[in-house]
């Protein structure tokens, strides 16, 4: 029986796909099958040049999801660096439980008891034990509407740089796009992006989060149900600290300040890994 056609195969046609800017497939040698033989497979479709409208404004064939790629370092270079983008490195998001992953990350980044008051202040009002996941948020907008609004703001503020590129990735849901394209931006925090995607799935479900843009080591989400008060934001901040500790270490300085400054009412969540 012949293999089912790859979702990206519909874009590998002369003249391009109606409604999309000029672009082409990015392929990568991956290992497949019982013998683990390497063969070239398409990872994603990438526009040749910058786009000026949000990803969701462009048509996407069935089985493909749009996402914007920051122009930092040039997206083509990402797939030339085997230490950065490595599809074989990712497991499957289905293999991971979001809370288990967050707990493991929290345990790895909380300050040691020897750090005393300074370490305690960093994670206050929480202690060193994992505080658990935050309760689902109350929707302030429909996820698509929130995504469109945030994407428009990112373009207006040039948050995505001078030339964000449009990509189409084979994924069943937006949270899985980073693993689908073999992205390893958080490699210094966790080298299996599927674990990151497991948490993104949970945020999709609890907060109406949507993956808007991916950078060399950055990730931007829209949020339809953000925390409305500091009390609601604090447990979300604990999750963010576990997910991307650099947001606190190199940003607000403490989990409490991060919750107040970056999360209360915020429809845009941004992460950067050093």
Coordinates of C-alpha atoms in Angstrom, one line a residue:
X1 CA 0.0 0.0 0.0
X2 CA 1.4 3.4 -0.9
X3 CA 2.2 5.9 1.8
X4 CA -0.3 8.7 2.3
X5 CA 0.9 11.9 0.7
X6 CA 2.7 14.3 3.0
X7 CA 0.5 17.4 3.8
X8 CA 3.3 19.6 2.4
X9 CA 3.3 17.9 -0.9
X10 CA 0.4 20.0 -2.2
X11 CA 2.7 23.1 -2.0
X12 CA 5.4 21.5 -4.1
X13 CA 3.9 22.6 -7.4
X14 CA 5.1 25.0 -10.1
X15 CA 3.9 28.5 -9.7
X16 CA 3.1 28.1 -6.0
X17 CA -0.1 27.8 -4.1
X18 CA -3.0 30.2 -4.7
X19 CA -3.1 32.9 -2.0
X20 CA 0.4 32.3 -0.7
X21 CA 3.5 34.5 -1.3
X22 CA 6.4 32.9 -3.2
X23 CA 8.1 30.3 -1.2
X24 CA 9.3 26.7 -1.1
X25 CA 9.8 23.6 1.0
X26 CA 12.5 23.2 3.6
X27 CA 13.7 19.6 3.8
X28 CA 15.9 17.8 6.2
X29 CA 17.4 14.3 6.4
X30 CA 15.6 12.3 9.1
X31 CA 15.7 8.7 10.2
X32 CA 12.6 6.7 9.6
X33 CA 11.5 3.1 9.6
X34 CA 12.8 -0.1 11.2
X35 CA 16.2 0.3 9.7
X36 CA 16.5 4.0 10.7
X37 CA 17.6 4.9 7.2
X38 CA 18.1 8.6 6.6
X39 CA 16.0 10.2 3.9
X40 CA 15.0 13.8 3.0
X41 CA 11.6 14.8 4.2
X42 CA 9.8 18.1 4.0
X43 CA 9.7 19.9 7.4
X44 CA 7.8 23.1 6.5
X45 CA 7.0 25.5 3.7
X46 CA 8.7 28.9 4.1
X47 CA 8.0 32.1 2.2
X48 CA 10.9 33.5 0.2
X49 CA 10.6 37.0 1.7
X50 CA 9.0 38.9 4.5
X51 CA 5.2 39.2 5.0
X52 CA 3.3 42.1 6.3
X53 CA 0.2 40.4 7.6
X54 CA -0.4 37.9 10.5
X55 CA 0.1 34.3 9.7
X56 CA -3.6 33.5 10.1
X57 CA -4.4 35.9 7.2
X58 CA -2.9 33.4 4.8
X59 CA -4.5 30.3 3.4
X60 CA -3.3 27.0 4.8
X61 CA -4.1 23.6 3.1
X62 CA -5.5 20.9 5.2
X63 CA -3.1 19.4 7.7
X64 CA -0.9 22.6 7.8
X65 CA -0.8 25.4 10.3
X66 CA 0.6 28.9 9.7
X67 CA 3.2 30.5 12.0
X68 CA 5.5 33.5 11.7
X69 CA 9.3 33.1 12.0
X70 CA 11.3 36.0 13.4
X71 CA 14.0 37.2 11.0
X72 CA 16.8 37.0 13.6
X73 CA 19.8 35.1 12.1
X74 CA 17.8 34.3 9.0
X75 CA 15.4 31.4 9.2
X76 CA 17.2 29.5 6.4
X77 CA 20.2 29.2 8.6
X78 CA 18.2 27.4 11.4
X79 CA 17.9 24.3 9.3
X80 CA 21.6 24.3 8.4
X81 CA 22.7 24.0 12.0
X82 CA 22.2 20.4 13.2
X83 CA 22.8 21.6 16.8
X84 CA 19.9 23.9 16.6
X85 CA 17.1 22.3 14.5
X86 CA 17.1 18.5 14.8
X87 CA 13.8 16.7 14.1
X88 CA 15.1 13.4 15.3
X89 CA 15.7 15.0 18.8
X90 CA 12.0 15.5 19.4
X91 CA 9.8 12.8 20.9
X92 CA 6.0 13.1 20.6
X93 CA 4.0 15.6 22.7
X94 CA 1.5 12.8 23.4
X95 CA 4.2 11.1 25.4
X96 CA 4.3 13.8 28.1
X97 CA 2.0 15.1 30.8
X98 CA 2.2 18.9 31.1
X99 CA 2.1 19.1 34.9
X100 CA 4.8 16.4 35.3
X101 CA 7.0 18.3 32.9
X102 CA 6.4 21.6 34.7
X103 CA 7.1 20.0 38.0
X104 CA 10.4 18.6 36.8
X105 CA 11.5 22.0 35.4
X106 CA 10.4 23.7 38.6
X107 CA 12.5 21.3 40.7
X108 CA 15.5 22.0 38.4
X109 CA 15.4 25.8 38.6
X110 CA 14.2 26.7 42.1
X111 CA 17.0 28.2 44.3
X112 CA 18.9 26.0 46.6
X113 CA 18.2 26.4 50.3
X114 CA 21.7 27.7 50.7
X115 CA 20.7 30.8 48.8
X116 CA 18.7 31.9 51.8
X117 CA 16.4 34.9 51.8
X118 CA 17.5 36.0 48.3
X119 CA 16.5 32.7 46.9
X120 CA 13.2 32.6 48.9
X121 CA 12.3 36.1 47.6
X122 CA 12.9 35.0 44.0
X123 CA 10.1 32.4 44.1
X124 CA 7.8 34.0 46.8
X125 CA 5.0 33.5 47.6
X126 CA 5.8 29.9 46.7
X127 CA 8.2 27.6 48.4
X128 CA 10.6 25.1 46.8
X129 CA 7.9 22.5 46.3
X130 CA 6.0 22.6 43.0
X131 CA 2.8 24.7 43.7
X132 CA 0.7 23.0 41.0
X133 CA -0.8 24.3 37.8
X134 CA -2.9 27.4 37.6
X135 CA -6.7 27.3 37.2
X136 CA -8.1 27.9 33.7
X137 CA -8.6 31.5 32.9
X138 CA -11.8 33.3 32.1
X139 CA -12.1 34.1 28.4
X140 CA -11.8 37.8 27.5
X141 CA -12.1 37.0 23.7
X142 CA -12.3 34.1 21.3
X143 CA -8.9 32.6 20.7
X144 CA -8.8 33.5 17.0
X145 CA -9.9 37.1 17.7
X146 CA -7.2 37.4 20.4
X147 CA -4.6 36.0 18.1
X148 CA -5.5 38.4 15.3
X149 CA -5.4 41.4 17.7
X150 CA -2.1 40.4 19.3
X151 CA -0.5 39.7 15.9
X152 CA -1.6 43.1 14.6
X153 CA 0.1 44.7 17.6
X154 CA 3.3 42.8 17.1
X155 CA 3.5 44.0 13.5
X156 CA 2.7 47.6 14.5
X157 CA 5.4 47.5 17.1
X158 CA 7.9 45.7 14.8
X159 CA 8.2 43.1 17.5
X160 CA 9.0 40.5 14.9
X161 CA 11.8 42.4 13.4
X162 CA 12.0 43.9 9.9
X163 CA 11.2 40.8 7.9
X164 CA 9.1 38.1 9.6
X165 CA 8.6 35.1 7.3
X166 CA 5.5 33.0 6.9
X167 CA 5.8 29.2 7.5
X168 CA 3.3 26.4 7.1
X169 CA 4.0 23.4 9.3
X170 CA 2.4 19.9 9.4
X171 CA 0.7 19.8 12.8
X172 CA -2.7 18.9 14.2
X173 CA -2.7 21.8 16.6
X174 CA -0.8 25.0 17.0
X175 CA 0.9 23.9 20.2
X176 CA 2.7 21.1 18.2
X177 CA 4.2 23.3 15.6
X178 CA 7.6 23.8 17.4
X179 CA 8.2 20.1 17.5
X180 CA 6.8 19.5 14.0
X181 CA 9.5 21.7 12.5
X182 CA 12.3 20.4 14.8
X183 CA 12.7 23.8 16.6
X184 CA 15.2 23.6 19.5
X185 CA 15.1 27.2 20.7
X186 CA 14.9 26.2 24.4
X187 CA 17.8 23.7 24.0
X188 CA 19.7 25.1 27.0
X189 CA 16.7 24.5 29.1
X190 CA 15.3 21.3 27.6
X191 CA 16.5 19.5 24.5
X192 CA 13.2 17.8 23.7
X193 CA 10.8 20.3 22.2
X194 CA 7.9 17.9 22.5
X195 CA 8.0 18.5 26.3
X196 CA 7.6 22.2 25.5
X197 CA 4.7 21.4 23.2
X198 CA 3.0 19.4 26.0
X199 CA 2.9 22.5 28.1
X200 CA 1.7 24.7 25.2
X201 CA -1.2 22.2 24.7
X202 CA -2.2 22.7 28.3
X203 CA -2.0 26.5 27.9
X204 CA -4.1 26.2 24.8
X205 CA -6.8 24.4 26.8
X206 CA -6.6 26.5 29.9
X207 CA -5.9 30.0 28.6
X208 CA -6.8 30.0 24.9
X209 CA -3.2 30.4 24.0
X210 CA -2.1 30.3 20.4
X211 CA 1.4 30.0 18.9
X212 CA 1.9 33.2 16.8
X213 CA 5.6 33.4 16.1
X214 CA 8.8 31.5 16.6
X215 CA 12.3 32.9 16.7
X216 CA 15.8 31.6 17.0
X217 CA 15.3 31.2 20.8
X218 CA 12.0 33.1 21.2
X219 CA 8.4 32.1 21.3
X220 CA 5.3 34.4 21.1
X221 CA 1.8 33.4 22.1
X222 CA -1.6 35.1 22.1
X223 CA -3.8 34.5 25.1
X224 CA -7.6 34.7 25.1
X225 CA -8.1 34.1 28.8
X226 CA -5.2 35.8 30.7
X227 CA -5.2 36.1 34.5
X228 CA -7.2 39.1 35.6
X229 CA -5.7 39.7 39.0
X230 CA -2.4 39.3 40.8
X231 CA -3.8 36.4 42.7
X232 CA -4.7 34.6 39.4
X233 CA -1.4 35.6 37.8
X234 CA 0.9 34.3 40.5
X235 CA 0.4 30.5 39.8
X236 CA 0.7 31.3 36.1
X237 CA 4.0 33.1 36.8
X238 CA 5.2 30.0 38.6
X239 CA 4.5 27.9 35.5
X240 CA 6.3 30.5 33.3
X241 CA 9.3 30.4 35.6
X242 CA 9.5 26.7 35.2
X243 CA 8.9 26.9 31.5
X244 CA 11.4 29.7 30.8
X245 CA 13.3 30.8 33.9
X246 CA 15.2 33.5 31.9
X247 CA 11.9 35.5 31.8
X248 CA 12.4 36.0 35.5
X249 CA 16.2 35.7 36.0
X250 CA 16.9 38.3 33.2
X251 CA 13.6 40.1 33.4
X252 CA 11.5 41.1 36.4
X253 CA 13.8 39.5 38.9
X254 CA 11.2 37.7 41.0
X255 CA 8.1 35.6 40.3
X256 CA 5.9 38.1 42.1
X257 CA 7.1 41.1 40.1
X258 CA 6.9 39.1 36.9
X259 CA 3.2 38.2 37.6
X260 CA 2.4 41.8 38.2
X261 CA 4.3 43.3 35.3
X262 CA 3.9 40.7 32.6
X263 CA 0.8 38.7 33.2
X264 CA -2.1 40.5 34.7
X265 CA -4.5 41.2 31.8
X266 CA -1.7 40.4 29.3
X267 CA -2.9 38.9 26.0
X268 CA 0.7 38.4 24.8
X269 CA 3.1 36.0 26.4
X270 CA 6.7 36.1 25.1
X271 CA 9.5 33.8 26.1
X272 CA 13.2 34.0 25.4
X273 CA 15.8 31.4 26.3
X274 CA 19.5 32.4 26.8

